[in-house]
Amino acid sequence: MKIKWLTIQQNFTNLSQNFARLLNVSEEDFKASTGWLDRFKKQNDIRRFKIQGESE
């Protein structure tokens, strides 16, 4: 599945809020940082993506 990295970054705040709700914790208790997102990608084997406009 192709996901645009820029789209993820632009919507990171919304993603963080949604994860907090899914985990049933307050948004203040759940601080999704870029480090958190990097670990999430690694744990879920999300390694290859192409940034739009970038050559392979």
Coordinates of N, CA and C in Angstrom, one line a residue:
M1 N 0.8 -1.2 0.0 CA 0.0 0.0 0.0 C 0.9 1.2 0.0
K2 N 0.6 2.2 -0.9 CA 1.4 3.4 -1.0 C 0.8 4.4 0.0
I3 N 1.7 5.0 0.8 CA 1.3 6.1 1.7 C 2.3 7.2 1.5
K4 N 1.8 8.4 1.2 CA 2.7 9.5 1.1 C 3.2 10.0 2.4
W5 N 4.5 10.0 2.6 CA 5.1 10.4 3.9 C 4.7 11.8 4.3
L6 N 4.6 12.7 3.3 CA 4.2 14.1 3.5 C 2.8 14.2 4.1
T7 N 1.9 13.3 3.6 CA 0.6 13.3 4.1 C 0.6 12.9 5.5
I8 N 1.4 11.9 5.9 CA 1.4 11.5 7.3 C 1.9 12.6 8.2
Q9 N 3.0 13.3 7.7 CA 3.5 14.3 8.5 C 2.6 15.5 8.7
Q10 N 1.9 15.8 7.6 CA 0.9 16.9 7.7 C -0.3 16.6 8.6
N11 N -0.6 15.4 8.7 CA -1.8 15.0 9.5 C -1.3 14.3 10.8
F12 N -0.1 14.5 11.2 CA 0.4 13.9 12.4 C -0.3 14.2 13.7
T13 N -0.7 15.5 13.8 CA -1.5 15.9 15.0 C -2.8 15.1 15.0
N14 N -3.5 15.0 13.9 CA -4.8 14.3 13.9 C -4.5 12.8 14.2
L15 N -3.5 12.2 13.7 CA -3.1 10.8 14.0 C -2.9 10.6 15.4
S16 N -2.2 11.5 16.0 CA -1.8 11.5 17.5 C -3.1 11.5 18.3
Q17 N -4.0 12.4 18.0 CA -5.3 12.4 18.7 C -6.1 11.2 18.5
N18 N -6.1 10.6 17.3 CA -6.8 9.4 17.1 C -6.2 8.2 17.8
F19 N -4.9 8.1 17.8 CA -4.2 7.0 18.6 C -4.6 7.2 20.1
A20 N -4.6 8.4 20.6 CA -4.9 8.6 22.0 C -6.3 8.0 22.3
R21 N -7.3 8.4 21.4 CA -8.6 7.9 21.6 C -8.7 6.3 21.5
L22 N -8.0 5.8 20.5 CA -8.0 4.3 20.3 C -7.4 3.6 21.6
L23 N -6.4 4.2 22.1 CA -5.7 3.6 23.3 C -6.4 4.0 24.6
N24 N -7.5 4.8 24.5 CA -8.3 5.2 25.6 C -7.5 5.9 26.7
V25 N -6.6 6.8 26.2 CA -5.9 7.7 27.1 C -6.1 9.1 26.7
S26 N -5.8 10.0 27.6 CA -6.0 11.5 27.3 C -4.9 11.9 26.3
E27 N -5.2 12.9 25.5 CA -4.2 13.4 24.6 C -3.0 14.0 25.3
E28 N -3.2 14.4 26.5 CA -2.0 14.9 27.3 C -1.1 13.8 27.7
D29 N -1.7 12.6 27.9 CA -0.9 11.4 28.3 C -0.2 10.8 27.1
F30 N -0.7 11.0 26.0 CA -0.2 10.3 24.8 C 0.5 11.4 23.9
K31 N 1.8 11.4 23.9 CA 2.6 12.3 23.2 C 3.3 11.6 22.0
A32 N 2.7 11.6 20.9 CA 3.3 11.0 19.7 C 4.3 11.9 19.0
S33 N 5.5 11.5 19.2 CA 6.6 12.3 18.6 C 7.1 11.7 17.3
T34 N 8.0 12.3 16.6 CA 8.5 11.7 15.4 C 9.3 10.4 15.8
G35 N 9.9 10.4 16.9 CA 10.6 9.2 17.4 C 9.6 8.1 17.6
W36 N 8.5 8.4 18.2 CA 7.4 7.4 18.4 C 7.0 6.8 17.1
L37 N 6.8 7.7 16.1 CA 6.4 7.3 14.8 C 7.4 6.4 14.1
D38 N 8.7 6.8 14.3 CA 9.8 6.0 13.7 C 9.8 4.6 14.3
R39 N 9.6 4.5 15.7 CA 9.6 3.2 16.3 C 8.4 2.4 15.9
F40 N 7.2 3.0 15.7 CA 6.0 2.4 15.2 C 6.2 1.8 13.8
K41 N 6.9 2.6 12.9 CA 7.2 2.0 11.6 C 8.1 0.8 11.7
K42 N 9.1 0.9 12.5 CA 10.1 -0.2 12.6 C 9.4 -1.4 13.2
Q43 N 8.6 -1.3 14.2 CA 7.9 -2.4 14.8 C 6.9 -3.1 13.9
N44 N 6.4 -2.3 13.0 CA 5.4 -2.8 12.0 C 5.9 -3.1 10.7
D45 N 7.3 -3.1 10.6 CA 8.0 -3.4 9.3 C 7.5 -2.5 8.2
I46 N 7.4 -1.2 8.5 CA 7.1 -0.2 7.5 C 8.4 0.4 7.2
R47 N 9.0 0.0 6.1 CA 10.4 0.4 5.8 C 10.5 1.2 4.5
R48 N 9.8 0.8 3.5 CA 10.0 1.4 2.2 C 8.9 2.2 1.8
F49 N 9.2 3.4 1.5 CA 8.2 4.3 1.0 C 8.9 5.3 0.0
K50 N 8.1 5.8 -0.9 CA 8.6 6.8 -1.9 C 8.0 8.1 -1.6
I51 N 8.8 9.1 -1.4 CA 8.2 10.5 -1.3 C 7.9 11.0 -2.7
Q52 N 6.7 11.5 -2.8 CA 6.2 12.0 -4.1 C 7.2 13.0 -4.7
G53 N 7.6 12.7 -6.0 CA 8.5 13.6 -6.7 C 10.0 13.1 -6.5
E54 N 10.2 12.1 -5.7 CA 11.5 11.6 -5.5 C 11.8 10.4 -6.4
S55 N 12.9 10.3 -7.0 CA 13.2 9.1 -7.8 C 13.7 8.0 -6.9
E56 N 13.6 6.8 -7.4 CA 14.0 5.6 -6.6 C 15.5 5.4 -6.7

